């Protein structure tokens, strides 16, 4: 299969959707190519192959200490069948059966798209994680699954206010002296910054963070890579702690996403560092309780399936960028524009130097 036929299958999908409901936006329709996805935690890649899925495309991952210097390999087929099935390999591996891979930040990044375009410089920069992935504590890596496509799950995360009511029992309510939202973007990323003064102290900061004050300030930056769904988040609580984290929303299928989270609160006190990643087990079901019924609405034929608000600026920008990328890809343009630079250092953007 050539790149052209990849593009054709995209527009077939769009045409099929257009026939049923031309005016409804649906988060399930995006299949953006030429991107690096952190498909698996590096430590889980062993001689026994593990399968992951990106947009219904299989990725078998393994490593053999005696081959390729022990580097992680990713193939379209189980490695035992690779020799026999190689002739059926698709354009995603250029007919070789093997995907381009890079190990970085504790993940194996695999390329989804035309392998000739797989440039490691396009891997998102994550300034707070060790590049070689060494010394990332295992308990800081957690997996969550959502009954929603990757864009819908990302949209929920971008939504500023959802935490105030959905996660009020852990992250805190919406009471504060002031609450400012800023949004900036490139052709590939949306960055949303929320600056809250004198917010009620987050319950987790009281339980396990040792914060005794009544109020705290919060500066939370969320940096979203639109094409891949990799989201990089830097919340800073004062008094309190930094909770830098990566949530890569892997687009498994049209109604399912998988997130291999790294929550790297490495500068926080011991108890907080140990416990905070486990709070995810409280938070993620709360998020799924919202996105799952949303997904059902998009599938069912109802009056109005999409209830998005145009006043949600970062969310609206995210959708707009998704649509622009999809439009360019429908026209056969898979390139990254000059303003994008997914690999540029974002430590300043995240406010790590403040
Ligand atoms: Fe949430």
Tab-separated table of C-alpha atoms and ligand atoms in Angstrom:
chain	number	residue	atom	x	y	z
A	1	UNK	CA	0.000	0.000	0.000
A	2	UNK	CA	1.282	3.463	-0.802
A	3	UNK	CA	0.909	6.725	1.081
A	4	UNK	CA	-1.751	7.652	-1.460
A	5	UNK	CA	-3.927	4.700	-0.574
A	6	UNK	CA	-3.468	5.536	3.132
A	7	UNK	CA	-4.877	8.962	2.359
A	8	UNK	CA	-7.701	7.387	0.375
A	9	UNK	CA	-8.786	5.205	3.277
A	10	UNK	CA	-8.960	8.343	5.427
A	11	UNK	CA	-11.261	10.150	3.046
A	12	UNK	CA	-13.406	7.014	2.613
A	13	UNK	CA	-13.997	7.127	6.341
A	14	UNK	CA	-14.873	10.809	6.170
A	15	UNK	CA	-17.279	10.202	3.286
A	16	UNK	CA	-18.945	7.361	5.161
A	17	UNK	CA	-19.456	9.636	8.170
A	18	UNK	CA	-20.718	12.444	5.979
A	19	UNK	CA	-23.448	10.197	4.615
A	20	UNK	CA	-24.930	9.520	8.021
A	21	UNK	CA	-24.627	12.845	9.870
A	22	UNK	CA	-22.954	15.573	7.808
A	23	UNK	CA	-23.187	18.332	10.418
A	24	UNK	CA	-22.169	16.538	13.594
A	25	UNK	CA	-18.598	16.740	14.721
A	26	UNK	CA	-17.347	13.397	16.003
A	27	UNK	CA	-14.181	12.823	18.023
A	28	UNK	CA	-13.918	9.262	16.668
A	29	UNK	CA	-13.020	10.275	13.112
A	30	UNK	CA	-9.442	11.443	13.503
A	31	UNK	CA	-6.699	9.153	12.241
A	32	UNK	CA	-3.690	11.477	12.019
A	33	UNK	CA	-0.448	10.020	10.672
A	34	UNK	CA	3.260	10.642	10.748
A	35	UNK	CA	3.661	10.888	14.504
A	36	UNK	CA	5.647	9.221	17.284
A	37	UNK	CA	3.529	7.471	19.905
A	38	UNK	CA	4.875	6.299	23.283
A	39	UNK	CA	3.287	2.862	22.880
A	40	UNK	CA	4.677	1.088	25.939
A	41	UNK	CA	6.824	1.624	29.037
A	42	UNK	CA	10.375	0.565	28.148
A	43	UNK	CA	10.615	-1.700	31.201
A	44	UNK	CA	7.701	-3.821	29.899
A	45	UNK	CA	9.513	-4.708	26.669
A	46	UNK	CA	11.039	-8.153	27.215
A	47	UNK	CA	11.928	-11.202	25.077
A	48	UNK	CA	8.208	-12.140	25.278
A	49	UNK	CA	6.358	-10.019	22.687
A	50	UNK	CA	3.613	-7.648	23.894
A	51	UNK	CA	0.982	-6.240	21.561
A	52	UNK	CA	-0.197	-2.634	21.480
A	53	UNK	CA	-2.594	-0.981	19.039
A	54	UNK	CA	-2.566	2.436	17.358
A	55	UNK	CA	-5.694	3.206	15.325
A	56	UNK	CA	-6.416	-0.535	14.999
A	57	UNK	CA	-2.901	-1.141	13.616
A	58	UNK	CA	-1.012	-3.852	15.605
A	59	UNK	CA	2.414	-3.232	17.149
A	60	UNK	CA	4.245	-6.271	18.561
A	61	UNK	CA	7.049	-5.157	20.878
A	62	UNK	CA	9.946	-7.179	22.218
A	63	UNK	CA	13.670	-7.060	22.832
A	64	UNK	CA	16.304	-9.752	22.527
A	65	UNK	CA	19.546	-9.110	24.444
A	66	UNK	CA	21.436	-11.051	21.773
A	67	UNK	CA	20.101	-9.016	18.832
A	68	UNK	CA	20.132	-5.316	17.832
A	69	UNK	CA	22.102	-4.528	21.013
A	70	UNK	CA	19.027	-5.394	23.117
A	71	UNK	CA	17.087	-2.462	21.625
A	72	UNK	CA	13.289	-2.591	21.537
A	73	UNK	CA	11.809	-3.841	18.268
A	74	UNK	CA	8.288	-3.220	16.968
A	75	UNK	CA	6.674	-5.248	14.203
A	76	UNK	CA	3.306	-5.582	12.512
A	77	UNK	CA	3.318	-9.319	13.193
A	78	UNK	CA	4.328	-11.606	16.024
A	79	UNK	CA	8.117	-11.987	15.636
A	80	UNK	CA	7.782	-15.765	15.142
A	81	UNK	CA	5.533	-15.147	12.117
A	82	UNK	CA	7.473	-12.192	10.766
A	83	UNK	CA	9.492	-14.208	8.248
A	84	UNK	CA	6.382	-15.864	6.820
A	85	UNK	CA	4.105	-12.801	6.803
A	86	UNK	CA	6.594	-10.148	5.736
A	87	UNK	CA	5.202	-10.214	2.195
A	88	UNK	CA	1.900	-8.913	3.619
A	89	UNK	CA	3.520	-6.007	5.444
A	90	UNK	CA	1.781	-2.647	4.962
A	91	UNK	CA	2.862	0.879	4.063
A	92	UNK	CA	3.140	1.616	7.800
A	93	UNK	CA	6.406	-0.342	7.803
A	94	UNK	CA	7.349	0.330	4.191
A	95	UNK	CA	6.769	-3.355	3.478
A	96	UNK	CA	9.471	-4.454	5.957
A	97	UNK	CA	7.129	-5.452	8.790
A	98	UNK	CA	9.283	-3.413	11.225
A	99	UNK	CA	8.259	0.000	12.588
A	100	UNK	CA	10.775	2.728	13.403
A	101	UNK	CA	11.292	2.938	17.194
A	102	UNK	CA	13.216	5.114	19.652
A	103	UNK	CA	13.548	4.609	23.424
A	104	UNK	CA	13.258	7.842	25.369
A	105	UNK	CA	11.830	9.120	28.693
A	106	UNK	CA	11.042	5.569	29.868
A	107	UNK	CA	8.881	4.769	26.845
A	108	UNK	CA	9.328	3.037	23.528
A	109	UNK	CA	8.181	5.519	20.890
A	110	UNK	CA	6.900	3.910	17.696
A	111	UNK	CA	6.153	5.682	14.444
A	112	UNK	CA	2.666	5.629	12.949
A	113	UNK	CA	2.679	6.723	9.320
A	114	UNK	CA	5.151	6.676	6.462
A	115	UNK	CA	8.400	5.196	7.889
A	116	UNK	CA	10.478	7.367	5.501
A	117	UNK	CA	9.317	10.409	7.502
A	118	UNK	CA	10.263	9.013	10.941
A	119	UNK	CA	12.611	11.670	12.286
A	120	UNK	CA	13.536	11.344	16.008
A	121	UNK	CA	13.614	15.162	16.238
A	122	UNK	CA	9.811	15.025	16.033
A	123	UNK	CA	9.550	13.252	19.417
A	124	UNK	CA	7.931	15.638	21.935
A	125	UNK	CA	10.303	17.212	24.451
A	126	UNK	CA	9.529	16.254	28.085
A	127	UNK	CA	11.981	18.405	30.039
A	128	UNK	CA	11.371	16.948	33.515
A	129	UNK	CA	11.926	13.280	32.599
A	130	UNK	CA	15.361	11.649	32.282
A	131	UNK	CA	16.009	11.275	28.545
A	132	UNK	CA	17.433	7.759	28.943
A	133	UNK	CA	14.464	6.774	31.146
A	134	UNK	CA	16.792	5.554	33.862
A	135	UNK	CA	15.780	5.866	37.537
A	136	UNK	CA	12.096	6.564	36.868
A	137	UNK	CA	10.462	4.757	39.821
A	138	UNK	CA	8.091	1.999	38.708
A	139	UNK	CA	5.298	3.255	40.978
A	140	UNK	CA	5.286	6.565	39.070
A	141	UNK	CA	4.209	4.760	35.881
A	142	UNK	CA	0.513	3.859	35.753
A	143	UNK	CA	-1.900	2.774	33.029
A	144	UNK	CA	-5.442	4.069	32.582
A	145	UNK	CA	-8.011	3.183	29.960
A	146	UNK	CA	-10.857	5.344	28.730
A	147	UNK	CA	-14.041	4.310	26.935
A	148	UNK	CA	-13.597	7.256	24.580
A	149	UNK	CA	-11.476	8.131	21.572
A	150	UNK	CA	-8.196	9.901	22.181
A	151	UNK	CA	-9.480	13.381	21.117
A	152	UNK	CA	-12.484	13.178	23.457
A	153	UNK	CA	-10.228	12.125	26.344
A	154	UNK	CA	-7.790	14.961	25.573
A	155	UNK	CA	-10.660	17.439	25.361
A	156	UNK	CA	-11.794	16.415	28.842
A	157	UNK	CA	-8.294	17.060	30.155
A	158	UNK	CA	-8.113	20.473	28.444
A	159	UNK	CA	-11.445	21.472	29.978
A	160	UNK	CA	-10.336	23.783	32.726
A	161	UNK	CA	-13.135	23.635	35.149
A	162	UNK	CA	-13.931	19.925	35.083
A	163	UNK	CA	-11.471	19.154	37.895
A	164	UNK	CA	-13.190	21.599	40.224
A	165	UNK	CA	-16.380	19.568	40.359
A	166	UNK	CA	-15.342	16.122	39.111
A	167	UNK	CA	-12.206	15.838	41.262
A	168	UNK	CA	-13.203	18.244	44.063
A	169	UNK	CA	-12.631	15.486	46.641
A	170	UNK	CA	-8.939	15.116	45.651
A	171	UNK	CA	-7.676	18.096	43.648
A	172	UNK	CA	-9.957	20.719	45.159
A	173	UNK	CA	-13.027	22.823	44.512
A	174	UNK	CA	-13.402	25.938	42.358
A	175	UNK	CA	-13.229	28.527	45.153
A	176	UNK	CA	-10.481	31.109	44.695
A	177	UNK	CA	-9.690	34.834	44.757
A	178	UNK	CA	-8.861	34.926	41.042
A	179	UNK	CA	-8.636	32.467	38.160
A	180	UNK	CA	-6.887	33.399	34.910
A	181	UNK	CA	-6.704	31.261	31.785
A	182	UNK	CA	-4.188	31.756	29.016
A	183	UNK	CA	-3.941	29.877	25.757
A	184	UNK	CA	-1.284	29.798	23.065
A	185	UNK	CA	-0.711	27.471	20.158
A	186	UNK	CA	1.308	26.369	17.139
A	187	UNK	CA	0.111	24.283	14.190
A	188	UNK	CA	0.833	21.134	16.262
A	189	UNK	CA	0.316	22.109	19.912
A	190	UNK	CA	-2.061	23.868	22.286
A	191	UNK	CA	-0.739	25.217	25.581
A	192	UNK	CA	-3.229	26.143	28.262
A	193	UNK	CA	-2.099	27.898	31.425
A	194	UNK	CA	-4.329	28.366	34.428
A	195	UNK	CA	-3.222	30.712	37.184
A	196	UNK	CA	-5.291	30.531	40.347
A	197	UNK	CA	-4.704	32.710	43.415
A	198	UNK	CA	-5.810	31.786	46.932
A	199	UNK	CA	-7.503	28.532	45.995
A	200	UNK	CA	-8.882	26.240	48.707
A	201	UNK	CA	-6.059	23.815	49.482
A	202	UNK	CA	-6.348	20.615	47.434
A	203	UNK	CA	-7.386	17.741	49.725
A	204	UNK	CA	-4.423	15.615	48.488
A	205	UNK	CA	-2.048	18.375	49.535
A	206	UNK	CA	-3.504	18.239	53.051
A	207	UNK	CA	-3.675	14.412	53.309
A	208	UNK	CA	-0.264	13.491	51.969
A	209	UNK	CA	1.459	16.741	51.038
A	210	UNK	CA	1.878	18.150	54.540
A	211	UNK	CA	0.315	21.505	53.551
A	212	UNK	CA	-1.266	23.170	56.597
A	213	UNK	CA	-2.243	26.507	54.997
A	214	UNK	CA	-5.888	27.329	54.243
A	215	UNK	CA	-5.259	28.612	50.736
A	216	UNK	CA	-2.699	27.980	48.031
A	217	UNK	CA	-1.776	29.374	44.636
A	218	UNK	CA	-1.786	27.125	41.587
A	219	UNK	CA	-0.074	27.538	38.255
A	220	UNK	CA	-1.006	24.655	35.954
A	221	UNK	CA	0.330	24.374	32.412
A	222	UNK	CA	-0.980	21.768	30.000
A	223	UNK	CA	0.869	21.287	26.717
A	224	UNK	CA	-0.984	19.164	24.161
A	225	UNK	CA	0.555	17.626	21.045
A	226	UNK	CA	-2.513	17.556	18.839
A	227	UNK	CA	-1.325	14.991	16.266
A	228	UNK	CA	-0.273	12.320	18.774
A	229	UNK	CA	-2.428	13.083	21.836
A	230	UNK	CA	0.691	13.297	24.018
A	231	UNK	CA	-0.127	15.721	26.838
A	232	UNK	CA	2.517	17.172	29.136
A	233	UNK	CA	1.337	18.795	32.322
A	234	UNK	CA	3.079	20.900	34.929
A	235	UNK	CA	0.911	21.864	37.927
A	236	UNK	CA	2.714	23.828	40.642
A	237	UNK	CA	1.021	24.375	44.026
A	238	UNK	CA	2.396	27.025	46.458
A	239	UNK	CA	2.606	26.298	49.278
A	240	UNK	CA	2.731	22.695	48.119
A	241	UNK	CA	4.417	20.664	45.423
A	242	UNK	CA	4.986	20.260	41.701
A	243	UNK	CA	3.234	17.317	40.037
A	244	UNK	CA	4.850	17.131	36.589
A	245	UNK	CA	3.215	14.412	34.524
A	246	UNK	CA	2.861	12.975	31.044
A	247	UNK	CA	-0.416	11.527	29.823
A	248	UNK	CA	-0.075	10.113	26.303
A	249	UNK	CA	-3.559	9.305	25.012
A	250	UNK	CA	-2.877	6.365	22.729
A	251	UNK	CA	-5.623	6.201	20.070
A	252	UNK	CA	-6.315	2.479	20.308
A	253	UNK	CA	-9.540	2.639	18.316
A	254	UNK	CA	-12.480	4.878	17.557
A	255	UNK	CA	-14.018	4.493	21.003
A	256	UNK	CA	-11.086	3.584	23.186
A	257	UNK	CA	-7.879	5.181	24.391
A	258	UNK	CA	-5.080	3.975	26.627
A	259	UNK	CA	-2.880	6.191	28.752
A	260	UNK	CA	0.493	5.115	30.115
A	261	UNK	CA	0.926	7.901	32.651
A	262	UNK	CA	4.230	8.972	34.163
A	263	UNK	CA	3.636	11.100	37.227
A	264	UNK	CA	7.037	12.384	38.182
A	265	UNK	CA	6.571	14.296	41.454
A	266	UNK	CA	10.218	13.651	42.209
A	267	UNK	CA	10.849	16.831	44.246
A	268	UNK	CA	7.889	16.265	46.616
A	269	UNK	CA	8.312	14.709	50.096
A	270	UNK	CA	8.544	10.916	50.316
A	271	UNK	CA	4.914	10.151	51.295
A	272	UNK	CA	3.518	12.416	48.561
A	273	UNK	CA	5.879	10.960	45.980
A	274	UNK	CA	4.782	7.440	46.885
A	275	UNK	CA	1.052	8.088	47.210
A	276	UNK	CA	0.222	10.686	44.544
A	277	UNK	CA	0.513	8.334	41.537
A	278	UNK	CA	-1.975	6.028	43.289
A	279	UNK	CA	-4.529	8.852	43.531
A	280	UNK	CA	-4.918	8.215	39.801
A	281	UNK	CA	-7.058	5.231	40.781
A	282	UNK	CA	-9.567	7.682	42.267
A	283	UNK	CA	-9.305	10.293	39.521
A	284	UNK	CA	-9.405	8.213	36.338
A	285	UNK	CA	-12.749	6.452	37.002
A	286	UNK	CA	-14.196	9.934	37.626
A	287	UNK	CA	-12.958	11.053	34.198
A	288	UNK	CA	-14.263	7.892	32.553
A	289	UNK	CA	-17.670	8.431	34.172
A	290	UNK	CA	-17.884	11.589	32.061
A	291	UNK	CA	-16.327	10.577	28.724
A	292	UNK	CA	-17.983	7.155	28.485
A	293	UNK	CA	-21.588	8.463	28.298
A	294	UNK	CA	-20.343	11.224	25.952
A	295	UNK	CA	-19.021	8.549	23.599
A	296	UNK	CA	-22.400	6.821	23.638
A	297	UNK	CA	-24.054	10.069	22.599
A	298	UNK	CA	-21.819	10.303	19.526
A	299	UNK	CA	-22.766	6.751	18.514
A	300	UNK	CA	-26.523	7.043	19.121
A	301	UNK	CA	-28.709	8.908	16.682
A	302	UNK	CA	-30.056	11.680	18.864
A	303	UNK	CA	-31.203	15.222	18.362
A	304	UNK	CA	-27.823	16.839	18.905
A	305	UNK	CA	-24.872	14.614	19.623
A	306	UNK	CA	-22.197	17.244	20.121
A	307	UNK	CA	-22.733	19.782	22.915
A	308	UNK	CA	-19.387	21.556	22.684
A	309	UNK	CA	-19.212	25.210	23.746
A	310	UNK	CA	-17.487	27.713	21.480
A	311	UNK	CA	-16.650	29.767	24.585
A	312	UNK	CA	-14.193	27.123	25.788
A	313	UNK	CA	-11.198	28.759	24.103
A	314	UNK	CA	-8.443	26.112	24.591
A	315	UNK	CA	-10.873	23.295	23.762
A	316	UNK	CA	-12.091	25.122	20.680
A	317	UNK	CA	-8.502	25.733	19.545
A	318	UNK	CA	-7.707	22.039	20.023
A	319	UNK	CA	-10.615	21.039	17.781
A	320	UNK	CA	-9.663	23.629	15.207
A	321	UNK	CA	-6.051	22.355	15.035
A	322	UNK	CA	-7.243	18.738	14.817
A	323	UNK	CA	-9.460	19.693	11.901
A	324	UNK	CA	-6.692	21.643	10.153
A	325	UNK	CA	-4.288	18.697	10.460
A	326	UNK	CA	-6.951	16.270	9.230
A	327	UNK	CA	-7.740	18.536	6.280
A	328	UNK	CA	-4.069	18.769	5.320
A	329	UNK	CA	-3.683	15.009	5.588
A	330	UNK	CA	-6.795	14.425	3.460
A	331	UNK	CA	-4.962	16.458	0.811
A	332	UNK	CA	-1.869	14.299	1.150
A	333	UNK	CA	0.187	16.750	3.237
A	334	UNK	CA	1.644	14.949	6.276
A	335	UNK	CA	4.430	17.429	6.954
A	336	UNK	CA	5.196	19.443	10.092
A	337	UNK	CA	5.094	23.199	9.520
A	338	UNK	CA	8.020	25.414	10.523
A	339	UNK	CA	6.342	26.730	13.684
A	340	UNK	CA	5.827	23.231	15.115
A	341	UNK	CA	9.142	21.790	16.366
A	342	UNK	CA	7.657	19.110	18.689
A	343	UNK	CA	11.149	18.446	20.068
A	344	UNK	CA	11.938	22.026	21.142
A	345	UNK	CA	12.735	22.605	24.825
A	346	UNK	CA	9.486	23.504	26.618
A	347	UNK	CA	10.837	23.919	30.169
A	348	UNK	CA	10.197	27.675	30.043
A	349	UNK	CA	6.768	27.209	28.513
A	350	UNK	CA	5.889	24.861	31.398
A	351	UNK	CA	7.072	27.469	33.917
A	352	UNK	CA	9.657	25.118	35.430
A	353	UNK	CA	12.087	28.020	35.886
A	354	UNK	CA	9.699	30.158	37.931
B	1	LIG	FE1	-9.968	14.798	35.040
